[in-house]
């Protein structure tokens, strides 16, 4: 039960990656207001320890709940893989993660049962993707690669060019050689590198971006509790824990529109 339909949906990520989810929200839930938190003071999350990452996820969620959000979308695979279940158990509003939607989509897509997963080191080391894929389909073969330079490249807006292309080649070639037909982009930053990724994987491997499926689940979850806003002008607010001006500039490029004044909110 949601009391205030106009309350925002809270969305968070380590940086600009969660904007891939925001783009889908603008498409699928155009009346919803959103409150975005980019934890750019701590990006990249990938090389950090699980305990620290859980701490970030909890303090951001707590902040978004205090701001009156009616739902939280954990638009970060790393946070989802390490903290999703504990977040769901600790907060009383609906919380949506990005991993299960991606897994279901990949299982629906693959024909040869060979699925690749690219993600941060923390996500791959957590084993959550591998376990969930196997749990849902024991015959699936899963091949993984962590891609440590992808997130810094995206945060710097360097989604094209030689640096991105050679990183993609280095990370993805071994997966292509394993014969995968489906590739999960298991980090919300990676869809911004899709042209470069496609150049390496070619036209016969289907990439799965969790954003679309995640947002359609979020919409359904809101509908089910009578919390979807049927009409009205949304109000979008963006904040980051690091340099708010830089966040605003990068976000404008990825969203194709100015996001307006961005607040700096530090939770440490
Ligand atoms: N975009 C995030 C994810 O989906 C985190 C990336 C990072 O900060 O390393 O995992």
PDB file of N, CA and C in Angstrom, residues 130-218:
ATOM      1  N   UNK A 130      26.271 -16.575 -11.573  1.00  0.00           N
ATOM      2  CA  UNK A 130      26.528 -17.981 -11.905  1.00  0.00           C
ATOM      3  C   UNK A 130      25.525 -18.886 -11.175  1.00  0.00           C
ATOM      4  N   UNK A 131      25.327 -18.631  -9.877  1.00  0.00           N
ATOM      5  CA  UNK A 131      24.449 -19.497  -9.082  1.00  0.00           C
ATOM      6  C   UNK A 131      22.994 -19.406  -9.529  1.00  0.00           C
ATOM      7  N   UNK A 132      22.545 -18.191  -9.779  1.00  0.00           N
ATOM      8  CA  UNK A 132      21.135 -18.023 -10.149  1.00  0.00           C
ATOM      9  C   UNK A 132      20.850 -18.627 -11.526  1.00  0.00           C
ATOM     10  N   UNK A 133      21.784 -18.436 -12.463  1.00  0.00           N
ATOM     11  CA  UNK A 133      21.597 -19.033 -13.796  1.00  0.00           C
ATOM     12  C   UNK A 133      21.500 -20.556 -13.668  1.00  0.00           C
ATOM     13  N   UNK A 134      22.393 -21.127 -12.893  1.00  0.00           N
ATOM     14  CA  UNK A 134      22.425 -22.599 -12.739  1.00  0.00           C
ATOM     15  C   UNK A 134      21.232 -23.112 -11.945  1.00  0.00           C
ATOM     16  N   UNK A 135      20.841 -22.317 -10.954  1.00  0.00           N
ATOM     17  CA  UNK A 135      19.682 -22.714 -10.146  1.00  0.00           C
ATOM     18  C   UNK A 135      18.417 -22.767 -11.003  1.00  0.00           C
ATOM     19  N   UNK A 136      18.298 -21.790 -11.918  1.00  0.00           N
ATOM     20  CA  UNK A 136      17.097 -21.743 -12.751  1.00  0.00           C
ATOM     21  C   UNK A 136      17.171 -22.710 -13.931  1.00  0.00           C
ATOM     22  N   UNK A 137      18.405 -23.033 -14.352  1.00  0.00           N
ATOM     23  CA  UNK A 137      18.568 -23.960 -15.468  1.00  0.00           C
ATOM     24  C   UNK A 137      19.878 -24.720 -15.302  1.00  0.00           C
ATOM     25  N   UNK A 138      19.820 -25.894 -14.667  1.00  0.00           N
ATOM     26  CA  UNK A 138      21.058 -26.612 -14.324  1.00  0.00           C
ATOM     27  C   UNK A 138      21.958 -26.944 -15.521  1.00  0.00           C
ATOM     28  N   UNK A 139      21.391 -26.983 -16.749  1.00  0.00           N
ATOM     29  CA  UNK A 139      22.220 -27.343 -17.909  1.00  0.00           C
ATOM     30  C   UNK A 139      22.986 -26.166 -18.502  1.00  0.00           C
ATOM     31  N   UNK A 140      22.768 -25.012 -17.961  1.00  0.00           N
ATOM     32  CA  UNK A 140      23.387 -23.829 -18.573  1.00  0.00           C
ATOM     33  C   UNK A 140      24.903 -23.822 -18.340  1.00  0.00           C
ATOM     34  N   UNK A 141      25.641 -23.394 -19.346  1.00  0.00           N
ATOM     35  CA  UNK A 141      27.087 -23.189 -19.152  1.00  0.00           C
ATOM     36  C   UNK A 141      27.314 -21.693 -19.037  1.00  0.00           C
ATOM     37  N   UNK A 142      28.019 -21.294 -17.999  1.00  0.00           N
ATOM     38  CA  UNK A 142      28.220 -19.863 -17.756  1.00  0.00           C
ATOM     39  C   UNK A 142      29.699 -19.526 -17.868  1.00  0.00           C
ATOM     40  N   UNK A 143      30.010 -18.471 -18.638  1.00  0.00           N
ATOM     41  CA  UNK A 143      31.389 -18.018 -18.789  1.00  0.00           C
ATOM     42  C   UNK A 143      31.438 -16.560 -18.349  1.00  0.00           C
ATOM     43  N   UNK A 144      32.377 -16.246 -17.474  1.00  0.00           N
ATOM     44  CA  UNK A 144      32.373 -14.890 -16.906  1.00  0.00           C
ATOM     45  C   UNK A 144      33.664 -14.134 -17.202  1.00  0.00           C
ATOM     46  N   UNK A 145      33.550 -12.824 -17.186  1.00  0.00           N
ATOM     47  CA  UNK A 145      34.753 -11.980 -17.276  1.00  0.00           C
ATOM     48  C   UNK A 145      34.494 -10.689 -16.513  1.00  0.00           C
ATOM     49  N   UNK A 146      35.437 -10.293 -15.682  1.00  0.00           N
ATOM     50  CA  UNK A 146      35.319  -8.967 -15.070  1.00  0.00           C
ATOM     51  C   UNK A 146      36.059  -7.978 -15.965  1.00  0.00           C
ATOM     52  N   UNK A 147      35.566  -6.762 -15.986  1.00  0.00           N
ATOM     53  CA  UNK A 147      36.065  -5.773 -16.947  1.00  0.00           C
ATOM     54  C   UNK A 147      36.456  -4.478 -16.204  1.00  0.00           C
ATOM     55  N   UNK A 148      37.541  -4.527 -15.437  1.00  0.00           N
ATOM     56  CA  UNK A 148      37.843  -3.414 -14.532  1.00  0.00           C
ATOM     57  C   UNK A 148      38.010  -2.040 -15.178  1.00  0.00           C
ATOM     58  N   UNK A 149      38.410  -1.978 -16.445  1.00  0.00           N
ATOM     59  CA  UNK A 149      38.593  -0.610 -16.970  1.00  0.00           C
ATOM     60  C   UNK A 149      37.318  -0.026 -17.592  1.00  0.00           C
ATOM     61  N   UNK A 150      36.257  -0.810 -17.723  1.00  0.00           N
ATOM     62  CA  UNK A 150      35.033  -0.286 -18.352  1.00  0.00           C
ATOM     63  C   UNK A 150      34.388   0.847 -17.542  1.00  0.00           C
ATOM     64  N   UNK A 151      34.250   0.662 -16.218  1.00  0.00           N
ATOM     65  CA  UNK A 151      33.533   1.682 -15.431  1.00  0.00           C
ATOM     66  C   UNK A 151      34.291   3.023 -15.436  1.00  0.00           C
ATOM     67  N   UNK A 152      35.623   3.025 -15.167  1.00  0.00           N
ATOM     68  CA  UNK A 152      36.332   4.313 -15.255  1.00  0.00           C
ATOM     69  C   UNK A 152      36.204   4.960 -16.643  1.00  0.00           C
ATOM     70  N   UNK A 153      36.186   4.159 -17.698  1.00  0.00           N
ATOM     71  CA  UNK A 153      36.039   4.725 -19.051  1.00  0.00           C
ATOM     72  C   UNK A 153      34.675   5.410 -19.195  1.00  0.00           C
ATOM     73  N   UNK A 154      33.633   4.749 -18.735  1.00  0.00           N
ATOM     74  CA  UNK A 154      32.283   5.324 -18.864  1.00  0.00           C
ATOM     75  C   UNK A 154      32.168   6.577 -17.994  1.00  0.00           C
ATOM     76  N   UNK A 155      32.670   6.509 -16.767  1.00  0.00           N
ATOM     77  CA  UNK A 155      32.583   7.681 -15.882  1.00  0.00           C
ATOM     78  C   UNK A 155      33.311   8.881 -16.499  1.00  0.00           C
ATOM     79  N   UNK A 156      34.361   8.590 -17.289  1.00  0.00           N
ATOM     80  CA  UNK A 156      35.108   9.686 -17.939  1.00  0.00           C
ATOM     81  C   UNK A 156      34.482  10.062 -19.284  1.00  0.00           C
ATOM     82  N   UNK A 157      33.376   9.411 -19.627  1.00  0.00           N
ATOM     83  CA  UNK A 157      32.696   9.713 -20.896  1.00  0.00           C
ATOM     84  C   UNK A 157      33.426   9.166 -22.112  1.00  0.00           C
ATOM     85  N   UNK A 158      34.404   8.261 -21.890  1.00  0.00           N
ATOM     86  CA  UNK A 158      35.189   7.721 -23.022  1.00  0.00           C
ATOM     87  C   UNK A 158      34.594   6.406 -23.506  1.00  0.00           C
ATOM     88  N   UNK A 159      33.429   6.487 -24.119  1.00  0.00           N
ATOM     89  CA  UNK A 159      32.737   5.257 -24.524  1.00  0.00           C
ATOM     90  C   UNK A 159      33.082   4.815 -25.947  1.00  0.00           C
ATOM     91  N   UNK A 160      33.898   5.627 -26.615  1.00  0.00           N
ATOM     92  CA  UNK A 160      34.309   5.261 -27.975  1.00  0.00           C
ATOM     93  C   UNK A 160      35.817   5.386 -28.063  1.00  0.00           C
ATOM     94  N   UNK A 161      36.391   4.917 -29.163  1.00  0.00           N
ATOM     95  CA  UNK A 161      37.815   5.124 -29.392  1.00  0.00           C
ATOM     96  C   UNK A 161      38.646   3.910 -29.033  1.00  0.00           C
ATOM     97  N   UNK A 162      39.952   4.097 -29.264  1.00  0.00           N
ATOM     98  CA  UNK A 162      40.871   2.964 -29.202  1.00  0.00           C
ATOM     99  C   UNK A 162      40.950   2.310 -27.824  1.00  0.00           C
ATOM    100  N   UNK A 163      40.945   3.159 -26.782  1.00  0.00           N
ATOM    101  CA  UNK A 163      41.094   2.612 -25.428  1.00  0.00           C
ATOM    102  C   UNK A 163      39.932   1.660 -25.103  1.00  0.00           C
ATOM    103  N   UNK A 164      38.708   2.132 -25.393  1.00  0.00           N
ATOM    104  CA  UNK A 164      37.522   1.316 -25.120  1.00  0.00           C
ATOM    105  C   UNK A 164      37.524   0.071 -26.003  1.00  0.00           C
ATOM    106  N   UNK A 165      37.912   0.244 -27.256  1.00  0.00           N
ATOM    107  CA  UNK A 165      37.896  -0.898 -28.182  1.00  0.00           C
ATOM    108  C   UNK A 165      38.893  -1.974 -27.792  1.00  0.00           C
ATOM    109  N   UNK A 166      40.099  -1.544 -27.367  1.00  0.00           N
ATOM    110  CA  UNK A 166      41.067  -2.594 -27.030  1.00  0.00           C
ATOM    111  C   UNK A 166      40.709  -3.260 -25.710  1.00  0.00           C
ATOM    112  N   UNK A 167      40.091  -2.526 -24.780  1.00  0.00           N
ATOM    113  CA  UNK A 167      39.631  -3.154 -23.535  1.00  0.00           C
ATOM    114  C   UNK A 167      38.548  -4.188 -23.856  1.00  0.00           C
ATOM    115  N   UNK A 168      37.613  -3.810 -24.728  1.00  0.00           N
ATOM    116  CA  UNK A 168      36.517  -4.727 -25.089  1.00  0.00           C
ATOM    117  C   UNK A 168      37.080  -6.000 -25.725  1.00  0.00           C
ATOM    118  N   UNK A 169      38.042  -5.812 -26.595  1.00  0.00           N
ATOM    119  CA  UNK A 169      38.649  -6.963 -27.273  1.00  0.00           C
ATOM    120  C   UNK A 169      39.304  -7.902 -26.244  1.00  0.00           C
ATOM    121  N   UNK A 170      40.036  -7.288 -25.323  1.00  0.00           N
ATOM    122  CA  UNK A 170      40.748  -8.084 -24.308  1.00  0.00           C
ATOM    123  C   UNK A 170      39.768  -8.862 -23.403  1.00  0.00           C
ATOM    124  N   UNK A 171      38.682  -8.209 -22.972  1.00  0.00           N
ATOM    125  CA  UNK A 171      37.758  -8.867 -22.048  1.00  0.00           C
ATOM    126  C   UNK A 171      36.820  -9.855 -22.747  1.00  0.00           C
ATOM    127  N   UNK A 172      36.400  -9.490 -23.964  1.00  0.00           N
ATOM    128  CA  UNK A 172      35.306 -10.249 -24.579  1.00  0.00           C
ATOM    129  C   UNK A 172      35.742 -11.368 -25.507  1.00  0.00           C
ATOM    130  N   UNK A 173      36.928 -11.219 -26.111  1.00  0.00           N
ATOM    131  CA  UNK A 173      37.366 -12.242 -27.073  1.00  0.00           C
ATOM    132  C   UNK A 173      37.315 -13.665 -26.483  1.00  0.00           C
ATOM    133  N   UNK A 174      37.831 -13.858 -25.237  1.00  0.00           N
ATOM    134  CA  UNK A 174      37.782 -15.228 -24.682  1.00  0.00           C
ATOM    135  C   UNK A 174      36.354 -15.767 -24.551  1.00  0.00           C
ATOM    136  N   UNK A 175      35.392 -14.903 -24.274  1.00  0.00           N
ATOM    137  CA  UNK A 175      33.992 -15.362 -24.162  1.00  0.00           C
ATOM    138  C   UNK A 175      33.451 -15.746 -25.532  1.00  0.00           C
ATOM    139  N   UNK A 176      33.787 -14.930 -26.528  1.00  0.00           N
ATOM    140  CA  UNK A 176      33.341 -15.225 -27.904  1.00  0.00           C
ATOM    141  C   UNK A 176      33.890 -16.598 -28.306  1.00  0.00           C
ATOM    142  N   UNK A 177      35.135 -16.847 -27.941  1.00  0.00           N
ATOM    143  CA  UNK A 177      35.768 -18.119 -28.328  1.00  0.00           C
ATOM    144  C   UNK A 177      35.145 -19.335 -27.616  1.00  0.00           C
ATOM    145  N   UNK A 178      34.454 -19.089 -26.524  1.00  0.00           N
ATOM    146  CA  UNK A 178      33.760 -20.193 -25.832  1.00  0.00           C
ATOM    147  C   UNK A 178      32.457 -20.557 -26.541  1.00  0.00           C
ATOM    148  N   UNK A 179      32.048 -19.756 -27.507  1.00  0.00           N
ATOM    149  CA  UNK A 179      30.833 -20.084 -28.273  1.00  0.00           C
ATOM    150  C   UNK A 179      29.535 -19.607 -27.637  1.00  0.00           C
ATOM    151  N   UNK A 180      29.590 -18.596 -26.766  1.00  0.00           N
ATOM    152  CA  UNK A 180      28.345 -18.087 -26.165  1.00  0.00           C
ATOM    153  C   UNK A 180      27.429 -17.511 -27.247  1.00  0.00           C
ATOM    154  N   UNK A 181      26.105 -17.613 -27.011  1.00  0.00           N
ATOM    155  CA  UNK A 181      25.182 -16.929 -27.944  1.00  0.00           C
ATOM    156  C   UNK A 181      24.463 -15.770 -27.255  1.00  0.00           C
ATOM    157  N   UNK A 182      24.695 -15.617 -25.948  1.00  0.00           N
ATOM    158  CA  UNK A 182      24.025 -14.568 -25.172  1.00  0.00           C
ATOM    159  C   UNK A 182      25.033 -13.970 -24.202  1.00  0.00           C
ATOM    160  N   UNK A 183      25.011 -12.651 -24.085  1.00  0.00           N
ATOM    161  CA  UNK A 183      25.964 -11.985 -23.184  1.00  0.00           C
ATOM    162  C   UNK A 183      25.205 -11.037 -22.264  1.00  0.00           C
ATOM    163  N   UNK A 184      25.273 -11.316 -20.958  1.00  0.00           N
ATOM    164  CA  UNK A 184      24.634 -10.411 -19.991  1.00  0.00           C
ATOM    165  C   UNK A 184      25.576  -9.242 -19.698  1.00  0.00           C
ATOM    166  N   UNK A 185      25.063  -8.037 -19.903  1.00  0.00           N
ATOM    167  CA  UNK A 185      25.830  -6.841 -19.521  1.00  0.00           C
ATOM    168  C   UNK A 185      25.540  -6.629 -18.032  1.00  0.00           C
ATOM    169  N   UNK A 186      26.328  -7.303 -17.189  1.00  0.00           N
ATOM    170  CA  UNK A 186      26.024  -7.373 -15.766  1.00  0.00           C
ATOM    171  C   UNK A 186      26.568  -6.218 -14.948  1.00  0.00           C
ATOM    172  N   UNK A 187      26.611  -5.059 -15.539  1.00  0.00           N
ATOM    173  CA  UNK A 187      26.988  -3.829 -14.840  1.00  0.00           C
ATOM    174  C   UNK A 187      26.243  -2.723 -15.568  1.00  0.00           C
ATOM    175  N   UNK A 188      25.567  -1.869 -14.823  1.00  0.00           N
ATOM    176  CA  UNK A 188      24.696  -0.884 -15.476  1.00  0.00           C
ATOM    177  C   UNK A 188      25.472   0.167 -16.283  1.00  0.00           C
ATOM    178  N   UNK A 189      26.782   0.241 -16.072  1.00  0.00           N
ATOM    179  CA  UNK A 189      27.574   1.161 -16.906  1.00  0.00           C
ATOM    180  C   UNK A 189      27.759   0.620 -18.329  1.00  0.00           C
ATOM    181  N   UNK A 190      27.778  -0.703 -18.471  1.00  0.00           N
ATOM    182  CA  UNK A 190      28.220  -1.289 -19.737  1.00  0.00           C
ATOM    183  C   UNK A 190      27.338  -1.006 -20.957  1.00  0.00           C
ATOM    184  N   UNK A 191      26.024  -0.868 -20.819  1.00  0.00           N
ATOM    185  CA  UNK A 191      25.231  -0.577 -22.025  1.00  0.00           C
ATOM    186  C   UNK A 191      25.683   0.710 -22.733  1.00  0.00           C
ATOM    187  N   UNK A 192      26.322   1.625 -22.005  1.00  0.00           N
ATOM    188  CA  UNK A 192      26.837   2.827 -22.674  1.00  0.00           C
ATOM    189  C   UNK A 192      28.012   2.491 -23.599  1.00  0.00           C
ATOM    190  N   UNK A 193      28.572   1.290 -23.438  1.00  0.00           N
ATOM    191  CA  UNK A 193      29.685   0.857 -24.303  1.00  0.00           C
ATOM    192  C   UNK A 193      29.204  -0.099 -25.391  1.00  0.00           C
ATOM    193  N   UNK A 194      27.893  -0.196 -25.555  1.00  0.00           N
ATOM    194  CA  UNK A 194      27.342  -1.214 -26.453  1.00  0.00           C
ATOM    195  C   UNK A 194      27.929  -1.180 -27.879  1.00  0.00           C
ATOM    196  N   UNK A 195      28.095  -0.005 -28.504  1.00  0.00           N
ATOM    197  CA  UNK A 195      28.669  -0.034 -29.857  1.00  0.00           C
ATOM    198  C   UNK A 195      30.046  -0.695 -29.897  1.00  0.00           C
ATOM    199  N   UNK A 196      30.852  -0.420 -28.887  1.00  0.00           N
ATOM    200  CA  UNK A 196      32.195  -0.987 -28.834  1.00  0.00           C
ATOM    201  C   UNK A 196      32.132  -2.490 -28.522  1.00  0.00           C
ATOM    202  N   UNK A 197      31.220  -2.861 -27.634  1.00  0.00           N
ATOM    203  CA  UNK A 197      31.046  -4.274 -27.275  1.00  0.00           C
ATOM    204  C   UNK A 197      30.572  -5.065 -28.500  1.00  0.00           C
ATOM    205  N   UNK A 198      29.609  -4.484 -29.226  1.00  0.00           N
ATOM    206  CA  UNK A 198      29.063  -5.170 -30.411  1.00  0.00           C
ATOM    207  C   UNK A 198      30.136  -5.373 -31.476  1.00  0.00           C
ATOM    208  N   UNK A 199      31.034  -4.417 -31.548  1.00  0.00           N
ATOM    209  CA  UNK A 199      32.115  -4.539 -32.534  1.00  0.00           C
ATOM    210  C   UNK A 199      32.935  -5.812 -32.272  1.00  0.00           C
ATOM    211  N   UNK A 200      33.133  -6.147 -31.007  1.00  0.00           N
ATOM    212  CA  UNK A 200      33.895  -7.359 -30.695  1.00  0.00           C
ATOM    213  C   UNK A 200      33.037  -8.620 -30.779  1.00  0.00           C
ATOM    214  N   UNK A 201      31.814  -8.567 -30.239  1.00  0.00           N
ATOM    215  CA  UNK A 201      31.039  -9.831 -30.176  1.00  0.00           C
ATOM    216  C   UNK A 201      30.340 -10.158 -31.494  1.00  0.00           C
ATOM    217  N   UNK A 202      30.189  -9.151 -32.351  1.00  0.00           N
ATOM    218  CA  UNK A 202      29.568  -9.409 -33.661  1.00  0.00           C
ATOM    219  C   UNK A 202      28.061  -9.523 -33.571  1.00  0.00           C
ATOM    220  N   UNK A 203      27.418  -9.778 -34.718  1.00  0.00           N
ATOM    221  CA  UNK A 203      25.952  -9.738 -34.766  1.00  0.00           C
ATOM    222  C   UNK A 203      25.253 -11.009 -34.268  1.00  0.00           C
ATOM    223  N   UNK A 204      26.015 -12.082 -34.006  1.00  0.00           N
ATOM    224  CA  UNK A 204      25.334 -13.355 -33.675  1.00  0.00           C
ATOM    225  C   UNK A 204      25.255 -13.649 -32.184  1.00  0.00           C
ATOM    226  N   UNK A 205      25.789 -12.746 -31.373  1.00  0.00           N
ATOM    227  CA  UNK A 205      25.655 -12.915 -29.919  1.00  0.00           C
ATOM    228  C   UNK A 205      24.694 -11.818 -29.447  1.00  0.00           C
ATOM    229  N   UNK A 206      23.660 -12.225 -28.718  1.00  0.00           N
ATOM    230  CA  UNK A 206      22.660 -11.248 -28.257  1.00  0.00           C
ATOM    231  C   UNK A 206      23.074 -10.711 -26.893  1.00  0.00           C
ATOM    232  N   UNK A 207      23.101  -9.390 -26.778  1.00  0.00           N
ATOM    233  CA  UNK A 207      23.443  -8.837 -25.465  1.00  0.00           C
ATOM    234  C   UNK A 207      22.172  -8.552 -24.674  1.00  0.00           C
ATOM    235  N   UNK A 208      22.252  -8.755 -23.370  1.00  0.00           N
ATOM    236  CA  UNK A 208      21.110  -8.533 -22.484  1.00  0.00           C
ATOM    237  C   UNK A 208      21.425  -7.368 -21.562  1.00  0.00           C
ATOM    238  N   UNK A 209      20.631  -6.312 -21.701  1.00  0.00           N
ATOM    239  CA  UNK A 209      20.763  -5.139 -20.822  1.00  0.00           C
ATOM    240  C   UNK A 209      19.656  -5.266 -19.765  1.00  0.00           C
ATOM    241  N   UNK A 210      20.026  -5.408 -18.488  1.00  0.00           N
ATOM    242  CA  UNK A 210      19.004  -5.650 -17.456  1.00  0.00           C
ATOM    243  C   UNK A 210      17.995  -4.512 -17.273  1.00  0.00           C
ATOM    244  N   UNK A 211      18.292  -3.325 -17.785  1.00  0.00           N
ATOM    245  CA  UNK A 211      17.469  -2.152 -17.463  1.00  0.00           C
ATOM    246  C   UNK A 211      16.002  -2.321 -17.855  1.00  0.00           C
ATOM    247  N   UNK A 212      15.775  -2.797 -19.068  1.00  0.00           N
ATOM    248  CA  UNK A 212      14.406  -2.863 -19.587  1.00  0.00           C
ATOM    249  C   UNK A 212      13.512  -3.769 -18.735  1.00  0.00           C
ATOM    250  N   UNK A 213      14.029  -4.956 -18.481  1.00  0.00           N
ATOM    251  CA  UNK A 213      13.283  -5.962 -17.714  1.00  0.00           C
ATOM    252  C   UNK A 213      13.114  -5.517 -16.249  1.00  0.00           C
ATOM    253  N   UNK A 214      14.158  -4.885 -15.738  1.00  0.00           N
ATOM    254  CA  UNK A 214      14.100  -4.417 -14.341  1.00  0.00           C
ATOM    255  C   UNK A 214      12.993  -3.386 -14.180  1.00  0.00           C
ATOM    256  N   UNK A 215      12.934  -2.442 -15.108  1.00  0.00           N
ATOM    257  CA  UNK A 215      11.924  -1.383 -14.991  1.00  0.00           C
ATOM    258  C   UNK A 215      10.530  -1.953 -15.217  1.00  0.00           C
ATOM    259  N   UNK A 216      10.404  -2.936 -16.103  1.00  0.00           N
ATOM    260  CA  UNK A 216       9.048  -3.461 -16.279  1.00  0.00           C
ATOM    261  C   UNK A 216       8.603  -4.203 -15.015  1.00  0.00           C
ATOM    262  N   UNK A 217       9.564  -4.832 -14.303  1.00  0.00           N
ATOM    263  CA  UNK A 217       9.194  -5.457 -13.013  1.00  0.00           C
ATOM    264  C   UNK A 217       8.847  -4.411 -11.959  1.00  0.00           C
ATOM    265  N   UNK A 218       9.584  -3.317 -11.977  1.00  0.00           N
ATOM    266  CA  UNK A 218       9.317  -2.258 -10.991  1.00  0.00           C
ATOM    267  C   UNK A 218       7.915  -1.704 -11.223  1.00  0.00           C
TER     268      UNK A 218
END
